[in-house]
Amino acid sequence: MKGIINLQVNKIYNEDCLVGLKKIPDNSIDLVVIDPPYDICTKGGKKGSGRLCHDLTKLENELKESNLVNGYDLSVLDELIRVMKEINIYIWCNGRQIPTYMKYFVEQLGCKLEIIIWGKTNPMPLYSNKYLGDKEYCLYFRKGGYCKPNSYEDAKTIYLSTLNVKDKQMYGHPTIKPLPLIRKLIRNSSKENEIVLDCFIGSGTTAVASMLENRKFIGFEINKKYYDIALKRISETSKEDDIND
Ligand SMILES: C[S@@+](CC[C@H](N)C(=O)[O-])C[C@H]1O[C@@H](n2cnc3c(N)ncnc32)[C@H](O)[C@@H]1O
């Protein structure tokens, strides 16, 4: 693909994205959709006992083992700004990360902000001293970036679904995001054949969504286990595409 030095599009790479991003030239990416590790305070807090608390501890351990609770090196953001043609980026995050992103994108770079919410209709009933964990945030920052929903449904900023337990079981990634929602973000903020980048691709949701929406993609995943899962998902999707052609 013209313009992408040392990297092919429609491929994912088993690589630290800080290394991989350096191979992407300036101003070559149309849209970025990322879901980096959250910054979660896992210390303290009574867990109690019972099956629910056991499930929660199991999930927390899985997230810790996969390095999904300690945030990430924010110099990735500088690289993403460099490679984007215009600032056009969706970032999944937790509440603790919102101030950092606001400072970087709104205060320093003068971007517009929209907040997309994934609302979960059946969250775990844990509300001792806190609200339910029934939503996740996806921040959309743009400066000249593209946002053109084609339908009333696509223009909604709140996406409701049950917990995606089946996806987690099917693809073996603890923080997999809903495919229909990622497809909608890609439809709204890019055009056919444009290049979508996800440098924390996990189980490959952004790649699969890009394929289904006729966009090109590039992805990075540092963890070999998740990289293999994503590769398998991508290859199954291309087989389905061939059958439907
Ligand atoms: C929150 S998960 C993404 C899940 C994904 N949205 C999905 O639907 O499957 C973040 C992923 O980023 C990966 N990761 C963390 N640091 C990375 C880095 N420096 N470079 C590339 N991947 C990284 C983790 O291994 C993890 O799979």
Short mmCIF file of N, CA and C in Angstrom, two decimals, residues 60-226:
data_model
loop_
_atom_site.label_atom_id
_atom_site.label_comp_id
_atom_site.label_asym_id
_atom_site.label_seq_id
_atom_site.Cartn_x
_atom_site.Cartn_y
_atom_site.Cartn_z
N GLU A 60 -10.39 -9.68 38.03
CA GLU A 60 -9.30 -8.74 38.39
C GLU A 60 -7.94 -9.39 38.19
N ASN A 61 -7.82 -10.66 38.61
CA ASN A 61 -6.54 -11.35 38.46
C ASN A 61 -6.17 -11.50 37.00
N GLU A 62 -7.19 -11.82 36.18
CA GLU A 62 -6.94 -12.00 34.75
C GLU A 62 -6.44 -10.68 34.14
N LEU A 63 -7.08 -9.58 34.53
CA LEU A 63 -6.69 -8.26 34.01
C LEU A 63 -5.28 -7.90 34.43
N LYS A 64 -4.96 -8.21 35.71
CA LYS A 64 -3.61 -7.89 36.20
C LYS A 64 -2.56 -8.72 35.47
N GLU A 65 -2.85 -10.03 35.32
CA GLU A 65 -1.89 -10.92 34.64
C GLU A 65 -1.61 -10.46 33.22
N SER A 66 -2.63 -9.93 32.55
CA SER A 66 -2.46 -9.50 31.15
C SER A 66 -2.02 -8.05 31.05
N ASN A 67 -1.63 -7.44 32.17
CA ASN A 67 -1.19 -6.04 32.17
C ASN A 67 -2.24 -5.08 31.66
N LEU A 68 -3.47 -5.26 32.09
CA LEU A 68 -4.55 -4.42 31.56
C LEU A 68 -5.10 -3.44 32.59
N VAL A 69 -4.33 -3.21 33.68
CA VAL A 69 -4.85 -2.31 34.71
C VAL A 69 -3.92 -1.14 35.04
N ASN A 70 -2.76 -1.08 34.41
CA ASN A 70 -1.77 -0.08 34.82
C ASN A 70 -1.56 1.04 33.83
N GLY A 71 -2.53 1.26 32.95
CA GLY A 71 -2.35 2.31 31.96
C GLY A 71 -1.27 1.93 30.96
N TYR A 72 -0.68 2.95 30.29
CA TYR A 72 0.33 2.68 29.26
C TYR A 72 1.17 3.92 29.06
N ASP A 73 2.21 3.79 28.27
CA ASP A 73 3.12 4.90 28.02
C ASP A 73 2.42 5.93 27.12
N LEU A 74 2.17 7.10 27.67
CA LEU A 74 1.35 8.08 26.94
C LEU A 74 2.07 8.71 25.75
N SER A 75 3.37 8.39 25.57
CA SER A 75 4.03 8.92 24.37
C SER A 75 3.44 8.27 23.11
N VAL A 76 2.69 7.20 23.27
CA VAL A 76 1.94 6.61 22.15
C VAL A 76 1.04 7.68 21.51
N LEU A 77 0.49 8.55 22.34
CA LEU A 77 -0.44 9.57 21.81
C LEU A 77 0.29 10.50 20.83
N ASP A 78 1.53 10.86 21.16
CA ASP A 78 2.29 11.74 20.26
C ASP A 78 2.50 11.06 18.90
N GLU A 79 2.77 9.75 18.96
CA GLU A 79 2.96 9.00 17.70
C GLU A 79 1.65 8.96 16.90
N LEU A 80 0.55 8.78 17.61
CA LEU A 80 -0.75 8.71 16.91
C LEU A 80 -1.07 10.05 16.24
N ILE A 81 -0.77 11.13 16.93
CA ILE A 81 -1.01 12.46 16.35
C ILE A 81 -0.16 12.62 15.08
N ARG A 82 1.05 12.13 15.16
CA ARG A 82 1.96 12.25 14.01
C ARG A 82 1.44 11.49 12.79
N VAL A 83 0.92 10.27 13.02
CA VAL A 83 0.54 9.44 11.87
C VAL A 83 -0.84 9.78 11.30
N MET A 84 -1.68 10.46 12.10
CA MET A 84 -3.03 10.77 11.59
C MET A 84 -2.98 11.93 10.59
N LYS A 85 -3.83 11.82 9.54
CA LYS A 85 -3.93 12.94 8.57
C LYS A 85 -4.52 14.15 9.28
N GLU A 86 -5.60 13.90 10.01
CA GLU A 86 -6.20 14.94 10.86
C GLU A 86 -6.54 14.24 12.17
N ILE A 87 -6.72 14.99 13.24
CA ILE A 87 -7.00 14.30 14.50
C ILE A 87 -8.42 13.74 14.43
N ASN A 88 -8.51 12.41 14.50
CA ASN A 88 -9.78 11.70 14.31
C ASN A 88 -9.62 10.39 15.08
N ILE A 89 -9.93 10.42 16.39
CA ILE A 89 -9.53 9.30 17.24
C ILE A 89 -10.58 8.97 18.31
N TYR A 90 -10.91 7.69 18.39
CA TYR A 90 -11.76 7.17 19.47
C TYR A 90 -10.86 6.45 20.47
N ILE A 91 -11.04 6.78 21.76
CA ILE A 91 -10.23 6.14 22.81
C ILE A 91 -11.13 5.62 23.92
N TRP A 92 -11.11 4.33 24.13
CA TRP A 92 -11.82 3.76 25.28
C TRP A 92 -11.03 4.05 26.54
N CYS A 93 -11.73 4.38 27.61
CA CYS A 93 -10.99 4.67 28.84
C CYS A 93 -11.88 4.49 30.06
N ASN A 94 -11.25 4.51 31.23
CA ASN A 94 -12.04 4.54 32.46
C ASN A 94 -12.01 5.96 33.02
N GLY A 95 -12.84 6.20 34.06
CA GLY A 95 -13.02 7.56 34.59
C GLY A 95 -11.72 8.22 35.00
N ARG A 96 -10.80 7.46 35.62
CA ARG A 96 -9.53 8.05 36.09
C ARG A 96 -8.70 8.61 34.94
N GLN A 97 -8.90 8.12 33.72
CA GLN A 97 -8.08 8.57 32.59
C GLN A 97 -8.65 9.80 31.88
N ILE A 98 -9.92 10.12 32.16
CA ILE A 98 -10.57 11.21 31.41
C ILE A 98 -9.82 12.55 31.54
N PRO A 99 -9.42 12.97 32.77
CA PRO A 99 -8.72 14.26 32.88
C PRO A 99 -7.45 14.34 32.03
N THR A 100 -6.70 13.24 31.99
CA THR A 100 -5.46 13.22 31.20
C THR A 100 -5.76 13.46 29.72
N TYR A 101 -6.77 12.76 29.21
CA TYR A 101 -7.11 12.90 27.79
C TYR A 101 -7.67 14.29 27.48
N MET A 102 -8.46 14.82 28.42
CA MET A 102 -9.02 16.16 28.21
C MET A 102 -7.89 17.18 28.11
N LYS A 103 -6.92 17.05 29.00
CA LYS A 103 -5.80 18.00 29.00
C LYS A 103 -5.04 17.89 27.67
N TYR A 104 -4.74 16.68 27.29
CA TYR A 104 -3.92 16.47 26.09
C TYR A 104 -4.65 16.93 24.83
N PHE A 105 -5.87 16.46 24.65
CA PHE A 105 -6.55 16.70 23.37
C PHE A 105 -7.32 18.03 23.32
N VAL A 106 -7.97 18.38 24.42
CA VAL A 106 -8.82 19.59 24.38
C VAL A 106 -8.00 20.83 24.73
N GLU A 107 -7.32 20.79 25.92
CA GLU A 107 -6.58 21.99 26.35
C GLU A 107 -5.37 22.25 25.46
N GLN A 108 -4.59 21.19 25.20
CA GLN A 108 -3.33 21.44 24.48
C GLN A 108 -3.51 21.47 22.96
N LEU A 109 -4.40 20.62 22.43
CA LEU A 109 -4.50 20.53 20.97
C LEU A 109 -5.76 21.19 20.41
N GLY A 110 -6.66 21.61 21.29
CA GLY A 110 -7.87 22.33 20.83
C GLY A 110 -8.86 21.45 20.08
N CYS A 111 -8.93 20.16 20.45
CA CYS A 111 -9.87 19.24 19.75
C CYS A 111 -11.29 19.40 20.28
N LYS A 112 -12.25 19.00 19.43
CA LYS A 112 -13.64 18.85 19.88
C LYS A 112 -13.78 17.49 20.53
N LEU A 113 -14.71 17.39 21.48
CA LEU A 113 -14.89 16.13 22.20
C LEU A 113 -16.34 15.65 22.11
N GLU A 114 -16.52 14.36 21.91
CA GLU A 114 -17.84 13.72 22.07
C GLU A 114 -17.61 12.49 22.94
N ILE A 115 -18.59 12.18 23.79
CA ILE A 115 -18.44 10.99 24.63
C ILE A 115 -19.46 9.95 24.21
N ILE A 116 -18.97 8.78 23.88
CA ILE A 116 -19.82 7.65 23.53
C ILE A 116 -19.85 6.73 24.76
N ILE A 117 -21.04 6.27 25.09
CA ILE A 117 -21.16 5.39 26.26
C ILE A 117 -21.63 4.00 25.84
N TRP A 118 -20.95 3.00 26.34
CA TRP A 118 -21.47 1.64 26.24
C TRP A 118 -22.13 1.34 27.58
N GLY A 119 -23.47 1.30 27.58
CA GLY A 119 -24.23 1.04 28.80
C GLY A 119 -24.56 -0.44 28.89
N LYS A 120 -24.29 -1.01 30.05
CA LYS A 120 -24.53 -2.45 30.23
C LYS A 120 -25.82 -2.65 31.04
N THR A 121 -26.72 -3.42 30.49
CA THR A 121 -28.05 -3.52 31.10
C THR A 121 -28.12 -4.52 32.25
N ASN A 122 -27.11 -5.37 32.39
CA ASN A 122 -27.12 -6.36 33.48
C ASN A 122 -25.78 -6.41 34.21
N PRO A 123 -25.35 -5.25 34.75
CA PRO A 123 -24.05 -5.24 35.44
C PRO A 123 -24.09 -6.09 36.70
N MET A 124 -22.90 -6.43 37.21
CA MET A 124 -22.85 -7.17 38.48
C MET A 124 -23.47 -6.30 39.56
N PRO A 125 -24.30 -6.86 40.44
CA PRO A 125 -24.98 -6.05 41.47
C PRO A 125 -24.07 -5.68 42.63
N LEU A 126 -23.01 -4.94 42.34
CA LEU A 126 -22.06 -4.53 43.38
C LEU A 126 -22.17 -3.02 43.55
N TYR A 127 -22.75 -2.57 44.67
CA TYR A 127 -22.95 -1.12 44.84
C TYR A 127 -22.76 -0.70 46.29
N SER A 128 -21.86 -1.42 47.01
CA SER A 128 -21.58 -1.02 48.36
C SER A 128 -20.64 0.18 48.30
N ASN A 129 -21.17 1.38 48.67
CA ASN A 129 -20.35 2.59 48.66
C ASN A 129 -19.97 3.09 47.27
N LYS A 130 -20.65 2.66 46.24
CA LYS A 130 -20.30 3.14 44.89
C LYS A 130 -21.47 2.87 43.94
N TYR A 131 -21.42 3.53 42.77
CA TYR A 131 -22.41 3.26 41.73
C TYR A 131 -22.06 1.94 41.04
N LEU A 132 -23.04 1.42 40.33
CA LEU A 132 -22.82 0.19 39.57
C LEU A 132 -21.77 0.40 38.48
N GLY A 133 -21.08 -0.64 38.15
CA GLY A 133 -20.14 -0.58 37.00
C GLY A 133 -20.92 -0.90 35.74
N ASP A 134 -21.80 0.02 35.33
CA ASP A 134 -22.71 -0.31 34.23
C ASP A 134 -22.43 0.49 32.95
N LYS A 135 -21.23 1.08 32.86
CA LYS A 135 -20.93 1.81 31.62
C LYS A 135 -19.43 1.82 31.34
N GLU A 136 -19.12 2.02 30.08
CA GLU A 136 -17.73 2.29 29.70
C GLU A 136 -17.72 3.50 28.78
N TYR A 137 -16.64 4.28 28.87
CA TYR A 137 -16.52 5.51 28.09
C TYR A 137 -15.66 5.30 26.87
N CYS A 138 -16.10 5.91 25.79
CA CYS A 138 -15.24 5.99 24.62
C CYS A 138 -15.22 7.46 24.22
N LEU A 139 -14.04 8.09 24.32
CA LEU A 139 -13.93 9.52 24.01
C LEU A 139 -13.58 9.68 22.53
N TYR A 140 -14.30 10.58 21.87
CA TYR A 140 -13.99 10.85 20.46
C TYR A 140 -13.42 12.26 20.35
N PHE A 141 -12.16 12.37 19.94
CA PHE A 141 -11.53 13.68 19.76
C PHE A 141 -11.31 13.91 18.28
N ARG A 142 -11.62 15.12 17.85
CA ARG A 142 -11.31 15.43 16.45
C ARG A 142 -10.96 16.90 16.27
N LYS A 143 -10.11 17.11 15.28
CA LYS A 143 -9.78 18.46 14.87
C LYS A 143 -9.71 18.37 13.35
N GLY A 144 -10.77 18.75 12.71
CA GLY A 144 -10.88 18.52 11.27
C GLY A 144 -11.30 17.10 10.96
N GLY A 145 -11.32 16.21 11.94
CA GLY A 145 -11.71 14.81 11.71
C GLY A 145 -13.15 14.70 11.24
N TYR A 146 -13.53 13.48 10.91
CA TYR A 146 -14.75 13.24 10.16
C TYR A 146 -15.80 12.59 11.06
N CYS A 147 -17.00 13.17 11.13
CA CYS A 147 -18.08 12.51 11.88
C CYS A 147 -19.38 12.70 11.12
N LYS A 148 -19.80 11.67 10.40
CA LYS A 148 -20.97 11.82 9.55
C LYS A 148 -21.88 10.59 9.65
N PRO A 149 -22.65 10.49 10.74
CA PRO A 149 -23.56 9.34 10.85
C PRO A 149 -24.59 9.39 9.73
N ASN A 150 -24.93 8.19 9.21
CA ASN A 150 -25.87 8.13 8.10
C ASN A 150 -27.27 7.78 8.52
N SER A 151 -27.49 7.57 9.81
CA SER A 151 -28.83 7.21 10.27
C SER A 151 -29.00 7.70 11.71
N TYR A 152 -30.25 7.77 12.12
CA TYR A 152 -30.61 8.16 13.49
C TYR A 152 -29.93 7.20 14.48
N GLU A 153 -29.97 5.90 14.18
CA GLU A 153 -29.35 4.90 15.06
C GLU A 153 -27.84 5.14 15.17
N ASP A 154 -27.20 5.39 14.04
CA ASP A 154 -25.75 5.59 14.07
C ASP A 154 -25.36 6.87 14.80
N ALA A 155 -26.30 7.83 14.86
CA ALA A 155 -25.97 9.11 15.51
C ALA A 155 -26.11 9.06 17.03
N LYS A 156 -26.68 7.96 17.56
CA LYS A 156 -26.85 7.87 19.02
C LYS A 156 -25.49 7.74 19.71
N THR A 157 -25.34 8.40 20.87
CA THR A 157 -24.06 8.32 21.59
C THR A 157 -24.11 7.28 22.70
N ILE A 158 -25.28 6.69 22.90
CA ILE A 158 -25.36 5.65 23.95
C ILE A 158 -25.71 4.32 23.29
N TYR A 159 -24.88 3.33 23.54
CA TYR A 159 -25.09 1.99 22.99
C TYR A 159 -25.40 1.07 24.17
N LEU A 160 -26.55 0.43 24.12
CA LEU A 160 -26.95 -0.44 25.24
C LEU A 160 -26.86 -1.90 24.84
N SER A 161 -26.30 -2.69 25.73
CA SER A 161 -26.29 -4.14 25.49
C SER A 161 -26.09 -4.84 26.83
N THR A 162 -26.29 -6.13 26.82
CA THR A 162 -25.97 -6.90 28.03
C THR A 162 -24.44 -7.06 28.08
N LEU A 163 -23.94 -7.54 29.21
CA LEU A 163 -22.50 -7.84 29.32
C LEU A 163 -22.15 -8.82 28.21
N ASN A 164 -21.02 -8.62 27.55
CA ASN A 164 -20.72 -9.48 26.39
C ASN A 164 -19.95 -10.74 26.80
N VAL A 165 -20.58 -11.48 27.70
CA VAL A 165 -19.94 -12.69 28.23
C VAL A 165 -19.65 -13.69 27.11
N LYS A 166 -20.59 -13.81 26.16
CA LYS A 166 -20.40 -14.79 25.08
C LYS A 166 -19.17 -14.46 24.25
N ASP A 167 -19.00 -13.16 23.93
CA ASP A 167 -17.82 -12.74 23.15
C ASP A 167 -16.54 -13.10 23.90
N LYS A 168 -16.56 -12.81 25.22
CA LYS A 168 -15.36 -13.09 26.02
C LYS A 168 -15.04 -14.57 25.97
N GLN A 169 -16.10 -15.40 26.08
CA GLN A 169 -15.86 -16.85 26.06
C GLN A 169 -15.40 -17.30 24.69
N MET A 170 -16.03 -16.75 23.65
CA MET A 170 -15.73 -17.21 22.29
C MET A 170 -14.31 -16.82 21.86
N TYR A 171 -13.90 -15.58 22.24
CA TYR A 171 -12.60 -15.10 21.74
C TYR A 171 -11.51 -15.03 22.81
N GLY A 172 -11.86 -15.34 24.05
CA GLY A 172 -10.82 -15.46 25.09
C GLY A 172 -10.09 -14.17 25.42
N HIS A 173 -10.77 -13.01 25.27
CA HIS A 173 -10.13 -11.76 25.70
C HIS A 173 -11.01 -11.12 26.76
N PRO A 174 -10.42 -10.75 27.93
CA PRO A 174 -11.26 -10.28 29.05
C PRO A 174 -11.91 -8.92 28.83
N THR A 175 -11.38 -8.11 27.89
CA THR A 175 -11.96 -6.76 27.74
C THR A 175 -12.41 -6.50 26.30
N ILE A 176 -12.88 -7.53 25.65
CA ILE A 176 -13.34 -7.39 24.25
C ILE A 176 -14.51 -6.38 24.18
N LYS A 177 -14.52 -5.57 23.14
CA LYS A 177 -15.57 -4.57 22.98
C LYS A 177 -16.61 -5.07 21.96
N PRO A 178 -17.84 -4.54 22.04
CA PRO A 178 -18.90 -5.05 21.15
C PRO A 178 -18.65 -4.69 19.68
N LEU A 179 -18.66 -5.70 18.83
CA LEU A 179 -18.39 -5.49 17.41
C LEU A 179 -19.37 -4.49 16.76
N PRO A 180 -20.69 -4.59 17.03
CA PRO A 180 -21.62 -3.65 16.37
C PRO A 180 -21.29 -2.18 16.69
N LEU A 181 -20.84 -1.93 17.92
CA LEU A 181 -20.51 -0.55 18.31
C LEU A 181 -19.24 -0.08 17.59
N ILE A 182 -18.24 -0.93 17.49
CA ILE A 182 -17.00 -0.53 16.81
C ILE A 182 -17.28 -0.32 15.31
N ARG A 183 -18.14 -1.16 14.74
CA ARG A 183 -18.49 -0.96 13.32
C ARG A 183 -19.14 0.40 13.11
N LYS A 184 -20.01 0.78 14.06
CA LYS A 184 -20.69 2.07 13.94
C LYS A 184 -19.70 3.24 14.02
N LEU A 185 -18.74 3.17 14.94
CA LEU A 185 -17.74 4.26 15.07
C LEU A 185 -16.97 4.40 13.76
N ILE A 186 -16.62 3.26 13.18
CA ILE A 186 -15.83 3.27 11.93
C ILE A 186 -16.67 3.81 10.78
N ARG A 187 -17.94 3.40 10.70
CA ARG A 187 -18.84 3.93 9.65
C ARG A 187 -18.97 5.44 9.76
N ASN A 188 -19.12 5.91 11.01
CA ASN A 188 -19.39 7.33 11.23
C ASN A 188 -18.19 8.22 10.94
N SER A 189 -16.99 7.69 11.12
CA SER A 189 -15.82 8.59 11.09
C SER A 189 -14.76 8.21 10.07
N SER A 190 -15.14 7.41 9.09
CA SER A 190 -14.21 7.14 7.98
C SER A 190 -15.02 6.79 6.74
N LYS A 191 -14.32 6.74 5.62
CA LYS A 191 -14.99 6.39 4.36
C LYS A 191 -14.44 5.05 3.86
N GLU A 192 -15.14 4.44 2.92
CA GLU A 192 -14.70 3.14 2.39
C GLU A 192 -13.26 3.23 1.89
N ASN A 193 -12.51 2.17 2.12
CA ASN A 193 -11.10 2.04 1.70
C ASN A 193 -10.12 2.90 2.48
N GLU A 194 -10.59 3.70 3.40
CA GLU A 194 -9.64 4.46 4.23
C GLU A 194 -8.97 3.52 5.24
N ILE A 195 -7.90 4.04 5.87
CA ILE A 195 -7.11 3.18 6.78
C ILE A 195 -7.44 3.47 8.25
N VAL A 196 -7.81 2.41 8.95
CA VAL A 196 -8.12 2.50 10.38
C VAL A 196 -6.97 1.84 11.15
N LEU A 197 -6.48 2.53 12.16
CA LEU A 197 -5.38 2.00 12.97
C LEU A 197 -5.86 1.71 14.39
N ASP A 198 -5.50 0.52 14.88
CA ASP A 198 -5.72 0.20 16.30
C ASP A 198 -4.42 -0.40 16.82
N CYS A 199 -3.73 0.34 17.70
CA CYS A 199 -2.42 -0.15 18.14
C CYS A 199 -2.50 -0.93 19.45
N PHE A 200 -3.71 -1.24 19.92
CA PHE A 200 -3.91 -2.11 21.10
C PHE A 200 -5.04 -3.07 20.72
N ILE A 201 -4.81 -3.91 19.73
CA ILE A 201 -5.94 -4.54 19.02
C ILE A 201 -6.58 -5.71 19.76
N GLY A 202 -5.94 -6.23 20.80
CA GLY A 202 -6.56 -7.29 21.61
C GLY A 202 -7.00 -8.46 20.74
N SER A 203 -8.30 -8.79 20.81
CA SER A 203 -8.82 -9.94 20.06
C SER A 203 -9.14 -9.58 18.61
N GLY A 204 -8.81 -8.36 18.18
CA GLY A 204 -8.96 -8.02 16.75
C GLY A 204 -10.29 -7.38 16.37
N THR A 205 -11.04 -6.89 17.35
CA THR A 205 -12.37 -6.34 17.05
C THR A 205 -12.31 -5.22 16.00
N THR A 206 -11.35 -4.30 16.15
CA THR A 206 -11.28 -3.18 15.19
C THR A 206 -10.94 -3.66 13.78
N ALA A 207 -10.09 -4.69 13.70
CA ALA A 207 -9.73 -5.22 12.37
C ALA A 207 -10.96 -5.85 11.71
N VAL A 208 -11.67 -6.66 12.47
CA VAL A 208 -12.86 -7.33 11.93
C VAL A 208 -13.92 -6.29 11.53
N ALA A 209 -14.12 -5.29 12.39
CA ALA A 209 -15.09 -4.24 12.08
C ALA A 209 -14.69 -3.50 10.80
N SER A 210 -13.39 -3.23 10.65
CA SER A 210 -12.91 -2.53 9.44
C SER A 210 -13.18 -3.38 8.20
N MET A 211 -12.91 -4.66 8.30
CA MET A 211 -13.15 -5.54 7.14
C MET A 211 -14.63 -5.54 6.77
N LEU A 212 -15.49 -5.64 7.78
CA LEU A 212 -16.93 -5.71 7.51
C LEU A 212 -17.46 -4.38 6.96
N GLU A 213 -16.76 -3.29 7.25
CA GLU A 213 -17.19 -1.97 6.75
C GLU A 213 -16.37 -1.53 5.53
N ASN A 214 -15.63 -2.48 4.94
CA ASN A 214 -14.82 -2.19 3.74
C ASN A 214 -13.79 -1.08 3.95
N ARG A 215 -13.17 -1.09 5.11
CA ARG A 215 -12.04 -0.20 5.37
C ARG A 215 -10.78 -1.05 5.45
N LYS A 216 -9.62 -0.40 5.29
CA LYS A 216 -8.35 -1.09 5.50
C LYS A 216 -7.96 -0.92 6.97
N PHE A 217 -7.09 -1.80 7.46
CA PHE A 217 -6.70 -1.68 8.86
C PHE A 217 -5.22 -1.99 9.05
N ILE A 218 -4.70 -1.50 10.16
CA ILE A 218 -3.37 -1.90 10.66
C ILE A 218 -3.53 -2.06 12.17
N GLY A 219 -2.95 -3.11 12.72
CA GLY A 219 -3.07 -3.31 14.17
C GLY A 219 -1.77 -3.78 14.78
N PHE A 220 -1.62 -3.49 16.08
CA PHE A 220 -0.50 -4.01 16.86
C PHE A 220 -1.05 -4.67 18.11
N GLU A 221 -0.41 -5.76 18.51
CA GLU A 221 -0.78 -6.43 19.77
C GLU A 221 0.48 -7.03 20.36
N ILE A 222 0.78 -6.64 21.60
CA ILE A 222 2.04 -7.04 22.23
C ILE A 222 2.00 -8.48 22.76
N ASN A 223 0.82 -8.94 23.13
CA ASN A 223 0.67 -10.25 23.78
C ASN A 223 0.42 -11.33 22.72
N LYS A 224 1.32 -12.33 22.65
CA LYS A 224 1.25 -13.34 21.59
C LYS A 224 -0.09 -14.10 21.63
N LYS A 225 -0.57 -14.37 22.83
CA LYS A 225 -1.83 -15.13 22.96
C LYS A 225 -2.98 -14.36 22.29
N TYR A 226 -3.07 -13.05 22.59
CA TYR A 226 -4.16 -12.25 22.00
C TYR A 226 -3.92 -12.02 20.50
#
